Amino acid sequence: MTRKRVIVGMLLLVAVTSVFYSLAFAEGGAWLERKHGNGKKAMLANNGNVMYSVYVGSTADATVRHAAQELVDYLTQVAGAPFGLTISDGTPEGPALIVGKHPVTDALVPELSNGQLGDDGFVIRSSGSRIVIAGSGSRGTMNGVNYFLDRYVGVKWFSPTYTFVPDKRKLQVSVDSDLQVPRFQYREMFVNDGNDEQFRAHNLLNGKSHYRAQVASVPGLDSWSDYVPTGVHNFHALVTDAVYHSGGQLLAMNEDVRRIAAESLIGKIAQRKAGGLDPSYGFSQQDTTWNPDPQSRSFAEAHGGSLAAPIIDMIGDAANRVRAQIPEARIGTLAYQFSYPAPTGLTLPDNVVVTLAPIDKDHGQSIDSAGNERYGQQIAKWAAISDHLVVWDYLTNFNGGGYLQPYPNLYAMADTIKHIAQYPAVKGYFGQQTGGARGPVGVGFDELRTWVGARLLWNPDEDVNDLIAEFVNGYYGAAAPYIGEYIELIHQSLADSGATLTISTPIASPYLSFETMRQADGLFGQAEAAVSGDPAALNRVQRMRTGADLIILHRRAEFAHEADERNIVWSLDVANRLQRFKSLTQNMPSFRIDNGDIQQLYQLLELERIAPPVPDIVQNMPAEDWIDVQDIDFRLLSGATAVYDGKASDHAAARLSGSSTAWGIQLNNTSLPRDGRWKLYAYARVDPGSGSPGAGAFRFGLYPTVSAPAGVTFGEVSDGEYRAVEIPWTYKYNPELSVQYLWFQPSASGAIQNLYVDRIVAVREKPPAAYNPGFETAAPDGPYPDGWQAAGGVWDSGTAHGGSRSIRLDPEPANAFHVVYTAVSKWIPVVPGQAYKVKGWIKNGSMTGNVSLGVRQINAANGSIGYAWHPGAQPDSDWTPYEVSFMAAPTARFVSIYFKSDQQTDGPAWLDDVSIEEVP
Ligand SMILES: [Ca+2]
Ligand SMILES: [Ca+2]
């Protein structure tokens, strides 16, 4: 897989530099005006003389006045000369910058009153010696001023802590007529940097949701979009009586539920109206799964099979009932997890806003990429049934390495925004870059992503490479070439590795390889050197570096080992790196969404690990056939911690008290491959307590449950040493499940004091295959073909379908079960619930009786579950292919292939060239 962008290698530095940095950061920000050079020239100030005054009408509200004052302040700073603000409805004398609606704008800007600008659009228009910057409403005017300062004057609000203000003694702008309406009506980049309302407004972002909604705005900035109604995951809060709760959600088709929901919504909305708030409220599913009632299920089945159908029908119904009471009321809801696929044969009333939240997509690729087909294709389907859609995009790592982990999704985000922009129904975008208020501020790509995202939400036609270059040049100064190369390196590494970005991407994901991290580290070294004389720029570079530092610190033992083996010199400089990392992250209380106290991360990073040896069970196996997932990637809950353990493969393990009954040690499926089937082995040990050998030591299971949890007895682990505990199920990625994890739980029996889990080793399961399928190879110690039992059968070297040999059964009237079958040592592993086909060629010399091919399923205790047989080969027939299909039973572990001839046969029968295959 190759990303379609600029590909950067070390040798391409010059070429890339020319792509990224041809707009050199040299001439006082001249490169920032690339889009606005063709209008009428207006000299705002020249060499200390100010030519224009800023005018605002007397009825302007706080937002417009604030914007006008900002215009004055920034122009003054840029020109080094004082601009004045005039509040007047009179006709300006002399050259004027008119901010907002004003008696003179009626004739100059008729668009202000014809509705085409919406809440956010504006016009920047030159007429004679006047320049008007105005929207229909105050937010539009504010946007116009910020747009003017940014795009025309060159002020760049790169982050809440760094604004680039050009120095232009000769301040000239080129203005013609610029009518701007944002593509997306609602635009929110959700990250803690964005808590700065002025920063959001400067970058034309108008969202204020989540915990931000609880923070009062200052009057001049109190102008946020209310497109998405407030209130989520509130089915049970709005319909409180538990008799109406069902399978995790509501009895969606129930008349009482709909009536009660509508009454609750009417109450909430009336209350909001009375408080001067937007007459809207959310009505959306609980943040869990749904096992629907039969009525809801059958409604879903009648509408495309999506569980969104009963939900959407209920919400539409409730919205109509609410509207009958409050005509202007609007309702918000979610298409999320089980309700993400759009229903068929339904439409939504136009007072419902649906937020599509594809949390499980691969966030490293655009939503319209092949790998995200099941998510991308739903946009058009939702657009067919609703004209009010918002896309909630996931832009950070909630778990795994956490928010700080390098998350190369800049191009994926840009392509997703560009793709959804094609659907007029999609009116808004929410880009989630943090899980909560305790998340990061100003690290990694967050600032860059916010800035680029904000631009694309205004105008998705902007070129993402130009935007990245503009930010990188402006923000990182002399370090820009190295930061630019790092951005390309980490994105290309993701594309080359084929890894996915999920909300729980593991630290050991292949895009964070030795080679990539070594190159990244080198680039950051160069970047720091380039700005070593500029402490503020150095701080910005180091904040970008935290992601690489996190990975290098976590995996230092492994990287040092690899460097050593390959004779590569790479100074990991652990002490300084750790100190730098801590100093830049200490104000970030939470490094991931749950149980993510930053102190816990420091504790993990301080553990002195060693490079773990190759596990004994995968010795000599090709590297692509096994994966070692260390405790770094576990989720530790309920008191579990990562501790030094000299017995552990890397000298560290997750530890949980033996008295706990929590599923305290977990491995999320995002740490496991998405392709193929895998056997899992947990390397675990205990600190022995006291108990009988048969007492439970610990248990483990897969959630959601696929099979009863399994356990280990005290007798098996009482020596306190690590052993590879086989997880007795085959793991296979299931895209239907938004959450899946393996959990470990002490038995709290007193038999153990502590449970330790060092690592989980996943071993690829090969497709099933029959051993010695043509009966050509002899067993070393007997008269039968190798791997087959042929009690009573004959290994025939004179008759064959393929090769020169086959197996033959001669009539044996006294034998009620006259068979050839797979030997125990060559039983074929199968996956419970999987369908299979066994095939074989039979030549039948018998005129009577039954000759057939079959299969026997076998459980973990080597007991027989049952047989499946082909009805029987044609009597007196030459070589003919036969097959027998079966579904592996829930308890099946193996199968043995069988060939039989019964007591009524009167001639020989041969079997050759058998095979087994999975049926998709
Ligand atoms: Ca370990
Ligand atoms: Ca053969």
JSON list of N, CA and C and ligand atoms in Angstrom, two decimals, residues 609 612 628-632 634 648-654 722 757-759, ligand 1:
[
{"chain": "A", "resi": 609, "resn": "ARG", "atom": "N", "xyz": [13.39, -2.40, 31.39]},
{"chain": "A", "resi": 609, "resn": "ARG", "atom": "CA", "xyz": [13.09, -3.65, 30.69]},
{"chain": "A", "resi": 609, "resn": "ARG", "atom": "C", "xyz": [14.31, -4.16, 29.96]},
{"chain": "A", "resi": 612, "resn": "PRO", "atom": "N", "xyz": [12.94, -8.83, 25.23]},
{"chain": "A", "resi": 612, "resn": "PRO", "atom": "CA", "xyz": [12.47, -10.18, 25.56]},
{"chain": "A", "resi": 612, "resn": "PRO", "atom": "C", "xyz": [12.99, -11.23, 24.57]},
{"chain": "A", "resi": 628, "resn": "ASP", "atom": "N", "xyz": [4.39, -10.86, 19.70]},
{"chain": "A", "resi": 628, "resn": "ASP", "atom": "CA", "xyz": [4.60, -10.80, 21.14]},
{"chain": "A", "resi": 628, "resn": "ASP", "atom": "C", "xyz": [3.99, -9.48, 21.63]},
{"chain": "A", "resi": 629, "resn": "VAL", "atom": "N", "xyz": [2.91, -9.57, 22.38]},
{"chain": "A", "resi": 629, "resn": "VAL", "atom": "CA", "xyz": [2.29, -8.35, 22.92]},
{"chain": "A", "resi": 629, "resn": "VAL", "atom": "C", "xyz": [2.68, -8.26, 24.39]},
{"chain": "A", "resi": 630, "resn": "GLN", "atom": "N", "xyz": [3.50, -7.29, 24.69]},
{"chain": "A", "resi": 630, "resn": "GLN", "atom": "CA", "xyz": [3.99, -7.15, 26.06]},
{"chain": "A", "resi": 630, "resn": "GLN", "atom": "C", "xyz": [2.98, -6.40, 26.94]},
{"chain": "A", "resi": 631, "resn": "ASP", "atom": "N", "xyz": [3.21, -6.46, 28.23]},
{"chain": "A", "resi": 631, "resn": "ASP", "atom": "CA", "xyz": [2.32, -5.82, 29.19]},
{"chain": "A", "resi": 631, "resn": "ASP", "atom": "C", "xyz": [2.16, -4.33, 28.96]},
{"chain": "A", "resi": 632, "resn": "ILE", "atom": "N", "xyz": [3.07, -3.70, 28.23]},
{"chain": "A", "resi": 632, "resn": "ILE", "atom": "CA", "xyz": [2.94, -2.26, 27.94]},
{"chain": "A", "resi": 632, "resn": "ILE", "atom": "C", "xyz": [1.59, -1.97, 27.31]},
{"chain": "A", "resi": 634, "resn": "PHE", "atom": "N", "xyz": [-1.20, -3.69, 27.68]},
{"chain": "A", "resi": 634, "resn": "PHE", "atom": "CA", "xyz": [-2.38, -4.13, 28.42]},
{"chain": "A", "resi": 634, "resn": "PHE", "atom": "C", "xyz": [-3.13, -2.92, 28.99]},
{"chain": "A", "resi": 648, "resn": "ALA", "atom": "N", "xyz": [10.06, -12.19, 34.38]},
{"chain": "A", "resi": 648, "resn": "ALA", "atom": "CA", "xyz": [9.31, -11.90, 33.15]},
{"chain": "A", "resi": 648, "resn": "ALA", "atom": "C", "xyz": [10.26, -11.76, 31.96]},
{"chain": "A", "resi": 649, "resn": "SER", "atom": "N", "xyz": [9.73, -12.01, 30.79]},
{"chain": "A", "resi": 649, "resn": "SER", "atom": "CA", "xyz": [10.58, -12.05, 29.59]},
{"chain": "A", "resi": 649, "resn": "SER", "atom": "C", "xyz": [11.32, -10.74, 29.37]},
{"chain": "A", "resi": 650, "resn": "ASP", "atom": "N", "xyz": [10.67, -9.62, 29.68]},
{"chain": "A", "resi": 650, "resn": "ASP", "atom": "CA", "xyz": [11.32, -8.32, 29.50]},
{"chain": "A", "resi": 650, "resn": "ASP", "atom": "C", "xyz": [11.55, -7.63, 30.85]},
{"chain": "A", "resi": 651, "resn": "HIS", "atom": "N", "xyz": [11.47, -8.44, 31.93]},
{"chain": "A", "resi": 651, "resn": "HIS", "atom": "CA", "xyz": [11.66, -7.96, 33.30]},
{"chain": "A", "resi": 651, "resn": "HIS", "atom": "C", "xyz": [10.54, -7.05, 33.77]},
{"chain": "A", "resi": 652, "resn": "ALA", "atom": "N", "xyz": [9.38, -7.11, 33.12]},
{"chain": "A", "resi": 652, "resn": "ALA", "atom": "CA", "xyz": [8.23, -6.34, 33.60]},
{"chain": "A", "resi": 652, "resn": "ALA", "atom": "C", "xyz": [6.96, -7.13, 33.30]},
{"chain": "A", "resi": 653, "resn": "ALA", "atom": "N", "xyz": [5.98, -6.95, 34.16]},
{"chain": "A", "resi": 653, "resn": "ALA", "atom": "CA", "xyz": [4.72, -7.67, 33.97]},
{"chain": "A", "resi": 653, "resn": "ALA", "atom": "C", "xyz": [3.60, -6.88, 34.63]},
{"chain": "A", "resi": 654, "resn": "ALA", "atom": "N", "xyz": [2.38, -7.17, 34.20]},
{"chain": "A", "resi": 654, "resn": "ALA", "atom": "CA", "xyz": [1.20, -6.61, 34.87]},
{"chain": "A", "resi": 654, "resn": "ALA", "atom": "C", "xyz": [0.91, -7.46, 36.08]},
{"chain": "A", "resi": 722, "resn": "TYR", "atom": "N", "xyz": [6.77, -18.81, 35.42]},
{"chain": "A", "resi": 722, "resn": "TYR", "atom": "CA", "xyz": [5.95, -18.51, 34.24]},
{"chain": "A", "resi": 722, "resn": "TYR", "atom": "C", "xyz": [5.69, -19.75, 33.42]},
{"chain": "A", "resi": 757, "resn": "VAL", "atom": "N", "xyz": [0.93, -11.22, 34.59]},
{"chain": "A", "resi": 757, "resn": "VAL", "atom": "CA", "xyz": [0.87, -11.56, 33.17]},
{"chain": "A", "resi": 757, "resn": "VAL", "atom": "C", "xyz": [1.97, -10.76, 32.48]},
{"chain": "A", "resi": 758, "resn": "ASP", "atom": "N", "xyz": [2.89, -11.47, 31.89]},
{"chain": "A", "resi": 758, "resn": "ASP", "atom": "CA", "xyz": [4.08, -10.86, 31.29]},
{"chain": "A", "resi": 758, "resn": "ASP", "atom": "C", "xyz": [3.82, -10.47, 29.84]},
{"chain": "A", "resi": 759, "resn": "ARG", "atom": "N", "xyz": [3.28, -11.40, 29.08]},
{"chain": "A", "resi": 759, "resn": "ARG", "atom": "CA", "xyz": [3.03, -11.13, 27.67]},
{"chain": "A", "resi": 759, "resn": "ARG", "atom": "C", "xyz": [2.02, -12.11, 27.12]},
{"chain": "B", "resi": 1, "resn": "CA", "atom": "CA", "xyz": [6.42, -8.20, 30.05]}
]
